[in-house]
Short mmCIF file of C-alpha atoms in Angstrom, two decimals:
data_model
loop_
_atom_site.label_atom_id
_atom_site.label_comp_id
_atom_site.label_asym_id
_atom_site.label_seq_id
_atom_site.Cartn_x
_atom_site.Cartn_y
_atom_site.Cartn_z
CA VAL A 348 -26.34 3.12 -89.38
CA VAL A 349 -29.37 1.61 -87.74
CA SER A 350 -27.72 -1.81 -87.55
CA ASP A 351 -25.07 -0.39 -85.20
CA ALA A 352 -27.68 -0.04 -82.45
CA GLY A 353 -27.50 -2.56 -79.66
CA THR A 354 -25.78 -3.39 -76.39
CA TYR A 355 -21.98 -3.46 -76.21
CA CYS A 356 -20.02 -5.19 -73.47
CA VAL A 357 -16.44 -5.01 -72.13
CA PHE A 358 -14.97 -7.77 -69.92
CA VAL A 359 -12.18 -7.40 -67.36
CA ARG A 360 -10.72 -10.49 -65.69
CA ASN A 361 -8.07 -11.59 -63.17
CA ALA A 362 -7.32 -14.81 -61.30
CA TYR A 363 -10.23 -14.29 -58.88
CA GLY A 364 -12.99 -13.67 -61.37
CA CYS A 365 -14.32 -11.23 -63.91
CA ASP A 366 -16.60 -8.21 -64.25
CA ARG A 367 -18.25 -6.51 -67.18
CA ALA A 368 -19.74 -3.18 -68.17
CA PHE A 369 -22.57 -2.57 -70.65
CA VAL A 370 -23.52 0.37 -72.83
CA THR A 371 -26.56 0.66 -75.08
CA VAL A 372 -26.20 2.56 -78.38
CA VAL A 373 -29.41 4.28 -79.49
CA ILE A 374 -30.04 5.43 -83.07
CA ARG A 375 -32.35 8.42 -83.48
CA GLN A 376 -34.66 8.52 -86.49
CA ARG A 377 -36.95 11.38 -87.53
CA ALA A 378 -40.51 10.66 -88.51
CA SER A 379 -41.71 11.45 -92.01
CA SER A 380 -45.07 11.34 -93.77
CA ASP A 381 -44.01 8.09 -95.43
CA ASN A 382 -42.68 6.47 -92.27
CA LEU A 383 -44.75 7.41 -89.22
CA ILE A 384 -42.70 6.41 -86.21
CA SER A 385 -41.94 8.14 -82.94
CA ASP A 386 -39.11 10.68 -82.79
CA TRP A 387 -36.98 8.25 -80.80
CA THR A 388 -36.64 4.49 -81.13
CA TYR A 389 -34.73 2.37 -78.69
CA PRO A 390 -33.64 -0.90 -80.28
CA MET A 391 -33.33 -3.39 -77.45
CA ASP A 392 -33.02 -6.98 -78.54
CA ASP A 393 -34.01 -9.94 -76.37
CA LEU A 394 -30.36 -10.69 -75.60
CA ALA A 395 -29.80 -7.25 -74.05
CA ILE A 396 -32.95 -7.54 -71.94
CA SER A 397 -32.01 -11.02 -70.74
CA VAL A 398 -28.50 -9.88 -69.79
CA VAL A 399 -29.82 -7.01 -67.66
CA ASP A 400 -32.43 -9.26 -66.05
CA ARG A 401 -29.93 -12.02 -65.40
CA ASN A 402 -27.43 -9.65 -63.79
CA TYR A 403 -30.09 -8.19 -61.51
CA LYS A 404 -31.31 -11.59 -60.38
CA SER A 405 -27.76 -12.81 -59.72
CA VAL A 406 -27.00 -10.22 -57.02
CA PRO A 407 -26.64 -12.16 -53.72
CA ASP A 408 -29.43 -12.31 -51.17
CA ARG A 409 -29.06 -10.50 -47.84
CA ILE A 410 -27.62 -12.48 -44.95
CA PRO A 411 -30.43 -14.19 -42.97
CA SER A 412 -29.84 -12.30 -39.71
CA GLU A 413 -27.77 -9.44 -38.38
CA PRO A 414 -24.10 -9.80 -37.34
CA ASN A 415 -23.37 -11.26 -33.90
CA THR A 416 -20.47 -10.53 -31.56
CA VAL A 417 -18.75 -13.80 -30.63
CA ASP A 418 -15.76 -12.32 -28.80
CA GLY A 419 -14.33 -8.95 -27.86
CA GLY A 420 -11.82 -6.91 -25.86
CA ASN A 421 -10.97 -3.36 -24.86
CA ASN A 422 -10.75 -2.09 -28.46
CA TRP A 423 -11.90 -4.94 -30.70
CA VAL A 424 -14.81 -7.27 -31.44
CA SER A 425 -15.13 -10.48 -33.38
CA LEU A 426 -18.23 -10.60 -35.61
CA ALA A 427 -19.93 -13.55 -37.28
CA TRP A 428 -23.06 -14.00 -39.38
CA PRO A 429 -24.88 -16.81 -41.24
CA LYS A 430 -24.41 -17.23 -44.98
CA PRO A 431 -27.28 -16.41 -47.38
CA ASP A 432 -29.60 -19.41 -47.76
CA SER A 433 -30.15 -19.19 -51.51
CA GLN A 434 -28.21 -21.68 -53.64
CA ALA A 435 -29.57 -20.34 -56.93
CA LYS A 436 -27.29 -17.31 -56.96
CA ALA A 437 -23.63 -17.07 -57.91
CA PRO A 438 -21.24 -18.00 -55.05
CA ILE A 439 -20.38 -15.32 -52.50
CA LEU A 440 -16.91 -13.88 -53.15
CA ALA A 441 -16.64 -11.57 -50.16
CA TYR A 442 -18.42 -9.62 -47.44
CA LYS A 443 -17.86 -5.91 -46.77
CA VAL A 444 -17.92 -4.93 -43.08
CA GLU A 445 -18.62 -1.34 -42.03
CA SER A 446 -19.03 0.48 -38.72
CA TRP A 447 -20.99 3.53 -37.56
CA LEU A 448 -19.64 5.28 -34.45
CA LEU A 449 -22.45 6.75 -32.36
CA GLY A 450 -22.10 10.24 -30.90
CA LYS A 451 -20.72 13.54 -32.12
CA GLU A 452 -17.32 12.07 -32.97
CA GLY A 453 -18.83 9.50 -35.32
CA GLY A 454 -19.24 11.87 -38.24
CA ALA A 455 -22.68 10.41 -39.14
CA ARG A 456 -21.28 8.05 -41.76
CA TRP A 457 -20.44 4.41 -42.39
CA THR A 458 -16.73 3.60 -42.30
CA GLU A 459 -15.42 0.55 -44.14
CA LEU A 460 -13.45 -1.73 -41.81
CA GLY A 461 -12.46 -4.34 -44.37
CA ILE A 462 -13.54 -7.09 -46.72
CA THR A 463 -13.44 -10.78 -45.88
CA PRO A 464 -14.06 -13.95 -47.93
CA ARG A 465 -15.50 -15.70 -44.84
CA ASN A 466 -18.64 -15.07 -42.81
CA SER A 467 -16.65 -13.70 -39.87
CA PHE A 468 -14.49 -10.65 -39.21
CA ASP A 469 -12.28 -9.27 -36.43
CA ALA A 470 -12.66 -5.48 -36.08
CA PHE A 471 -9.68 -3.81 -34.39
CA ASN A 472 -8.67 -0.27 -33.39
CA LEU A 473 -12.13 0.65 -32.13
CA LYS A 474 -12.63 3.31 -29.45
CA GLN A 475 -12.96 1.91 -25.96
CA GLY A 476 -16.08 3.00 -24.13
CA GLU A 477 -17.93 3.96 -27.34
CA GLU A 478 -20.90 2.33 -29.06
CA TYR A 479 -20.97 1.15 -32.67
CA HIS A 480 -23.36 -0.21 -35.23
CA PHE A 481 -21.99 -2.74 -37.73
CA ARG A 482 -23.34 -3.78 -41.11
CA VAL A 483 -22.41 -6.54 -43.56
CA THR A 484 -22.91 -6.54 -47.34
CA PRO A 485 -22.39 -9.72 -49.42
CA ARG A 486 -20.91 -9.65 -52.92
CA ASN A 487 -20.75 -12.12 -55.79
CA ARG A 488 -19.44 -11.72 -59.33
CA TYR A 489 -22.50 -9.70 -60.33
CA GLY A 490 -22.38 -7.06 -57.63
CA TRP A 491 -23.17 -6.15 -54.03
CA GLY A 492 -26.32 -7.41 -52.32
CA GLU A 493 -28.46 -5.80 -49.65
CA SER A 494 -26.77 -4.72 -46.41
CA VAL A 495 -27.82 -5.97 -42.97
CA GLN A 496 -26.89 -4.01 -39.85
CA THR A 497 -27.11 -4.51 -36.10
CA SER A 498 -30.41 -3.36 -34.63
CA THR A 499 -28.89 -2.33 -31.31
CA PRO A 500 -25.51 -0.62 -30.75
CA ILE A 501 -22.55 -2.63 -29.48
CA GLY A 502 -20.43 -1.20 -26.66
CA ILE A 503 -16.65 -1.60 -26.84
CA GLY A 504 -14.68 -2.41 -23.71
CA LEU A 505 -17.51 -1.55 -21.32
CA ALA A 506 -17.87 -3.11 -17.89
CA GLY A 507 -20.01 -6.24 -17.97
CA ASP A 508 -20.28 -9.32 -20.16
CA ARG A 509 -21.58 -9.86 -23.66
CA PRO A 510 -24.47 -12.33 -24.11
CA GLU A 511 -23.53 -15.98 -24.29
CA PHE A 512 -25.64 -19.12 -24.58
CA VAL A 513 -24.84 -21.70 -21.90
CA GLU A 514 -27.30 -24.23 -23.35
CA ILE A 515 -27.80 -23.98 -27.11
CA LEU A 516 -30.64 -25.13 -29.36
CA PRO A 517 -30.37 -28.52 -31.08
CA GLY A 518 -28.95 -28.26 -34.58
CA GLN A 519 -32.00 -30.09 -35.97
CA LEU A 520 -35.34 -30.94 -34.42
CA LYS A 521 -37.66 -33.49 -36.03
CA VAL A 522 -41.32 -33.27 -35.02
CA LEU A 523 -44.28 -35.42 -36.05
CA VAL A 524 -47.11 -33.46 -37.63
CA GLY A 525 -49.85 -32.72 -35.10
CA GLU A 526 -47.53 -33.06 -32.10
CA THR A 527 -45.93 -30.39 -29.87
CA ALA A 528 -42.42 -28.97 -30.41
CA THR A 529 -40.43 -27.24 -27.67
CA LEU A 530 -37.16 -25.36 -28.14
CA CYS A 531 -35.25 -24.43 -24.97
CA CYS A 532 -31.97 -22.63 -24.26
CA SER A 533 -30.25 -20.81 -21.42
CA PHE A 534 -28.04 -17.73 -21.51
CA LYS A 535 -25.92 -15.34 -19.47
CA GLY A 536 -24.74 -11.75 -19.76
CA ASN A 537 -24.37 -8.51 -17.83
CA PRO A 538 -26.62 -6.59 -18.04
CA ILE A 539 -29.26 -9.30 -18.52
CA PRO A 540 -29.83 -9.69 -22.28
CA GLU A 541 -33.11 -9.07 -24.06
CA ILE A 542 -34.42 -12.21 -25.78
CA MET A 543 -36.08 -12.51 -29.18
CA TRP A 544 -37.22 -15.65 -31.04
CA MET A 545 -36.98 -15.63 -34.84
CA LYS A 546 -38.18 -17.87 -37.67
CA ASN A 547 -36.50 -17.54 -41.07
CA GLY A 548 -35.28 -14.08 -40.10
CA HIS A 549 -38.63 -12.76 -38.82
CA GLU A 550 -39.77 -12.34 -35.22
CA VAL A 551 -41.99 -15.14 -33.93
CA GLU A 552 -45.43 -13.92 -32.85
CA GLU A 553 -47.37 -15.74 -30.16
CA GLU A 554 -50.69 -17.37 -31.05
CA ALA A 555 -53.33 -18.15 -28.46
CA ASN A 556 -53.28 -21.84 -27.43
CA ARG A 557 -50.70 -22.70 -30.11
CA VAL A 558 -47.46 -20.66 -30.04
CA THR A 559 -46.13 -19.53 -26.64
CA ILE A 560 -42.84 -17.99 -25.53
CA GLU A 561 -41.67 -18.26 -21.92
CA LEU A 562 -38.85 -16.37 -20.22
CA GLY A 563 -37.75 -17.07 -16.68
CA GLY A 564 -34.43 -16.15 -15.11
CA ASN A 565 -31.68 -17.09 -17.54
CA SER A 566 -33.77 -19.58 -19.54
CA THR A 567 -36.27 -19.23 -22.35
CA SER A 568 -38.42 -21.60 -24.40
CA LEU A 569 -40.59 -21.58 -27.51
CA GLN A 570 -43.48 -24.06 -27.62
CA ILE A 571 -45.59 -24.80 -30.72
CA ASN A 572 -48.68 -26.99 -30.38
CA ASN A 573 -50.39 -28.90 -33.18
CA ILE A 574 -47.39 -28.75 -35.53
CA ASN A 575 -48.14 -28.40 -39.24
CA ASN A 576 -46.01 -28.20 -42.38
CA ASP A 577 -45.94 -24.39 -42.28
CA ASP A 578 -44.01 -24.55 -38.99
CA GLU A 579 -40.99 -26.05 -40.70
CA GLY A 580 -38.05 -23.66 -40.98
CA ARG A 581 -34.96 -22.18 -39.36
CA TYR A 582 -35.50 -20.97 -35.80
CA SER A 583 -33.13 -18.83 -33.76
CA CYS A 584 -33.00 -17.32 -30.30
CA GLU A 585 -31.16 -13.99 -30.06
CA ALA A 586 -29.80 -12.47 -26.85
CA THR A 587 -28.82 -8.78 -26.90
CA ASN A 588 -27.31 -6.31 -24.46
CA ILE A 589 -25.06 -3.26 -24.71
CA HIS A 590 -21.99 -5.46 -25.27
CA GLY A 591 -23.35 -7.26 -28.32
CA ARG A 592 -25.60 -9.97 -29.63
CA SER A 593 -25.41 -13.75 -29.59
CA SER A 594 -27.59 -16.31 -31.37
CA THR A 595 -28.28 -20.02 -31.35
CA TYR A 596 -30.03 -21.81 -34.23
CA SER A 597 -32.16 -24.87 -34.88
CA ARG A 598 -33.75 -26.19 -38.06
CA MET A 599 -37.16 -27.76 -37.50
CA ALA A 600 -38.23 -30.58 -39.81
CA VAL A 601 -41.86 -31.70 -39.81
CA ILE A 602 -42.30 -35.47 -40.31
CA THR A 603 -45.58 -36.70 -41.80
CA ASP A 604 -44.79 -40.46 -41.79
CA ARG A 605 -45.27 -41.97 -38.32
CA GLN A 606 -43.04 -44.99 -39.09
CA ILE A 607 -40.10 -42.71 -39.96
CA TRP A 608 -40.74 -40.75 -36.78
CA ALA A 609 -40.78 -43.93 -34.65
CA ALA A 610 -37.51 -45.19 -36.18
CA ASP A 611 -35.78 -41.86 -35.53
CA ALA A 612 -37.02 -41.75 -31.92
CA LYS A 613 -35.74 -45.31 -31.33
CA LEU A 614 -32.29 -44.33 -32.63
CA LYS A 615 -32.18 -41.34 -30.27
CA ARG A 616 -33.10 -43.52 -27.28
CA GLU A 617 -30.31 -45.97 -28.10
CA ARG A 618 -27.76 -43.19 -28.41
CA SER A 619 -28.72 -41.62 -25.07
CA ALA A 620 -28.97 -44.87 -23.14
CA GLY A 621 -25.69 -44.19 -21.34
CA ALA A 622 -26.22 -40.43 -20.81
CA ASN A 623 -26.53 -40.82 -17.01
CA GLY A 624 -23.18 -42.59 -16.77
CA ASP A 625 -19.96 -42.28 -18.74
CA TYR A 626 -20.28 -41.27 -22.38
CA PRO A 627 -17.87 -40.17 -25.14
CA PRO A 628 -17.10 -36.52 -25.96
CA GLN A 629 -19.54 -34.51 -28.07
CA PHE A 630 -19.01 -31.07 -29.61
CA THR A 631 -21.82 -28.65 -28.83
CA MET A 632 -19.98 -25.83 -30.65
CA ARG A 633 -17.42 -26.63 -33.32
CA LEU A 634 -14.46 -24.62 -34.53
CA ARG A 635 -15.28 -22.11 -37.26
CA ASP A 636 -13.13 -20.90 -40.14
CA ARG A 637 -11.31 -17.66 -39.44
CA ARG A 638 -9.34 -15.03 -41.35
CA VAL A 639 -6.98 -12.57 -39.74
CA GLN A 640 -4.46 -10.05 -40.93
CA ALA A 641 -0.87 -10.78 -39.97
CA THR A 642 0.27 -9.30 -36.60
CA TYR A 643 -3.30 -9.35 -35.19
CA PRO A 644 -4.39 -11.94 -32.57
CA VAL A 645 -6.88 -14.72 -33.24
CA ARG A 646 -8.80 -17.14 -31.00
CA LEU A 647 -10.06 -20.57 -32.04
CA THR A 648 -12.82 -21.75 -29.65
CA CYS A 649 -14.94 -24.88 -29.36
CA GLN A 650 -17.34 -26.29 -26.77
CA VAL A 651 -17.25 -29.98 -25.84
CA ILE A 652 -19.05 -32.14 -23.26
CA GLY A 653 -18.41 -35.69 -22.07
CA SER A 654 -18.16 -37.87 -18.98
CA PRO A 655 -15.57 -38.07 -17.62
CA SER A 656 -14.50 -34.56 -18.73
CA PRO A 657 -12.54 -34.90 -21.97
CA ILE A 658 -8.99 -33.67 -22.53
CA VAL A 659 -8.59 -31.44 -25.60
CA THR A 660 -5.44 -31.55 -27.75
CA TRP A 661 -4.69 -29.06 -30.53
CA PHE A 662 -3.14 -29.86 -33.92
CA LYS A 663 -2.06 -27.83 -36.93
CA ASN A 664 -1.87 -29.61 -40.29
CA GLY A 665 -1.86 -32.94 -38.44
CA GLU A 666 0.96 -32.06 -36.02
CA ASP A 667 0.80 -31.05 -32.35
CA VAL A 668 0.60 -27.32 -31.68
CA ILE A 669 3.66 -26.32 -29.66
CA LEU A 670 2.77 -23.89 -26.87
CA ASP A 671 5.13 -20.92 -26.66
CA SER A 672 5.07 -17.15 -26.20
CA ARG A 673 2.64 -16.78 -29.15
CA HIS A 674 0.52 -19.93 -28.73
CA SER A 675 -1.51 -20.50 -25.56
CA THR A 676 -4.55 -22.56 -24.58
CA SER A 677 -7.27 -21.90 -22.01
CA GLN A 678 -10.45 -23.54 -20.68
CA ASP A 679 -13.62 -21.96 -19.29
CA GLU A 680 -16.05 -24.69 -18.20
CA TYR A 681 -16.88 -26.49 -21.46
CA PHE A 682 -15.17 -23.93 -23.72
CA HIS A 683 -11.64 -24.64 -24.98
CA THR A 684 -9.62 -21.92 -26.74
CA LEU A 685 -6.35 -21.75 -28.67
CA GLU A 686 -5.02 -18.18 -28.89
CA ILE A 687 -2.30 -17.05 -31.30
CA ALA A 688 -0.94 -13.55 -30.64
CA PRO A 689 0.50 -12.04 -32.68
CA THR A 690 -0.10 -14.03 -35.87
CA THR A 691 2.35 -14.50 -38.73
CA LEU A 692 1.79 -15.66 -42.31
CA GLU A 693 3.14 -19.10 -41.35
CA ASP A 694 0.28 -19.59 -38.85
CA GLY A 695 -2.23 -20.24 -41.63
CA GLY A 696 -3.43 -23.82 -42.04
CA VAL A 697 -5.92 -26.43 -40.87
CA TYR A 698 -6.37 -26.53 -37.10
CA GLU A 699 -7.91 -29.47 -35.26
CA ALA A 700 -9.23 -29.86 -31.72
CA MET A 701 -9.37 -33.48 -30.51
CA ALA A 702 -11.39 -34.28 -27.38
CA ARG A 703 -10.70 -37.62 -25.71
CA ASN A 704 -11.86 -39.51 -22.61
CA GLY A 705 -12.08 -43.15 -21.58
CA CYS A 706 -15.19 -43.71 -23.73
CA GLY A 707 -13.82 -42.43 -27.02
CA ALA A 708 -12.52 -39.48 -28.99
CA ILE A 709 -13.89 -36.91 -31.43
CA SER A 710 -12.36 -34.03 -33.37
CA CYS A 711 -13.37 -30.95 -35.36
CA ARG A 712 -11.39 -28.78 -37.77
CA CYS A 713 -11.26 -25.27 -39.16
CA ASN A 714 -9.23 -23.31 -41.70
CA LEU A 715 -7.23 -20.31 -40.53
CA VAL A 716 -6.20 -17.81 -43.21
CA VAL A 717 -3.49 -15.28 -42.34
CA ASP A 718 -2.71 -12.69 -45.03
CA LYS A 719 -1.33 -9.22 -45.59
CA GLY A 720 -4.55 -7.66 -46.85
CA ILE A 721 -7.96 -8.70 -48.02
CA ARG A 722 -8.27 -6.64 -51.20
CA ALA A 723 -6.56 -9.34 -53.26
CA TYR A 724 -9.61 -11.60 -52.78
CA ILE A 725 -11.98 -9.29 -54.62
CA ALA A 726 -12.80 -9.82 -58.27
CA PRO A 727 -12.36 -6.72 -60.46
CA GLU A 728 -15.23 -4.28 -60.85
CA PHE A 729 -15.76 -1.18 -62.94
CA CYS A 730 -15.60 2.02 -60.93
CA CYS A 731 -16.65 4.12 -63.94
CA GLY A 732 -18.61 2.73 -66.87
CA PHE A 733 -19.22 4.01 -70.38
CA GLU A 734 -20.90 7.33 -70.99
CA PRO A 735 -24.50 6.69 -72.06
CA LEU A 736 -23.98 8.31 -75.49
CA TYR A 737 -20.98 8.97 -77.75
CA ARG A 738 -21.40 11.32 -80.73
CA VAL A 739 -18.96 11.13 -83.64
CA CYS A 740 -18.94 13.25 -86.80
CA GLU A 741 -17.72 12.09 -90.18
CA GLY A 742 -14.03 12.78 -90.62
CA MET A 743 -13.19 12.69 -86.93
CA SER A 744 -10.49 10.37 -85.67
CA LYS A 745 -11.49 7.11 -84.06
CA PRO A 746 -12.91 7.82 -80.58
CA ILE A 747 -11.18 6.53 -77.45
CA TYR A 748 -13.49 4.78 -75.00
CA LYS A 749 -12.32 5.13 -71.40
CA ILE A 750 -13.61 3.13 -68.45
#
């Protein structure tokens, strides 16, 4: 009957979330001289429309910038990317990571490497000497968002060095409206990386007498004169060569109250009063959460400065990390690394790096997840939904709906 028309829904649920499938039942009515209507009517109540609209709007936003290579070897790379900025959407459940092998052996297709609940991924078993593109797609309970891929191919195990920032951008820069803001950083890599400045995911364009970009040797700077409220945002400098891409970020805040600006500047001067002499350790790059599949290696790296040079100690769940055949530490200038190879399920936990010198101590932490496979993190989803129309004749047995 006509009242049976509407939108029907089926839910499927497990411990990690739920998914649902919809089907709309349409009742066809023929027009008559007494009831002039169109041959087909599509009853669609407000609830059905709002459900479709809500599901569409809840798909996660794309990640703000393309994936970066933060480490690599002869047949593997470690990728990382920023999380989507939007807080209005449902939480991200996972990211799908895919690769595209360039050349005739690639097969001209994207190959799924895995799915991770964190915004980082270690890709193993790649072909040494080949070039790859990588793309990342976020997912929440309502579906997959838009994919973002690398703009330039990444070489695996090639001679040279991937880009790396020696001097990074400040995490936050506060600038008084009408003043001049300058962002500076330095980098290294072989071959020499190409540099691009971005604002909120879009390339920064120079403006005569206001916005200028300078590049000299292994240093680059972005200068903005006569700052206004529109200049506020998330800035990044990206360095790219054949071995990968590296980024450093800074969020610029425009201050309109001069008294607030003066108080903040005074606090900075007091903090840096002893910068020319001894000063306590400071992390310029903190540990980041990692996930790895058991038997694969993992590296936990941080960057710390201080005078005199601080000593870094590693802890797991509050206890000292015992160095053995699987656990080793290394230092490269200001970078300190704990490597675990191969990993076991028992290696998962909270890791802490404590830097200490005669002026004080500071620590940072990260979570390491070691598991047997990532598929268990994904909420259920329908691979095949309802057919758009089911036709039943009087006297037939009850239909079976398969999904």
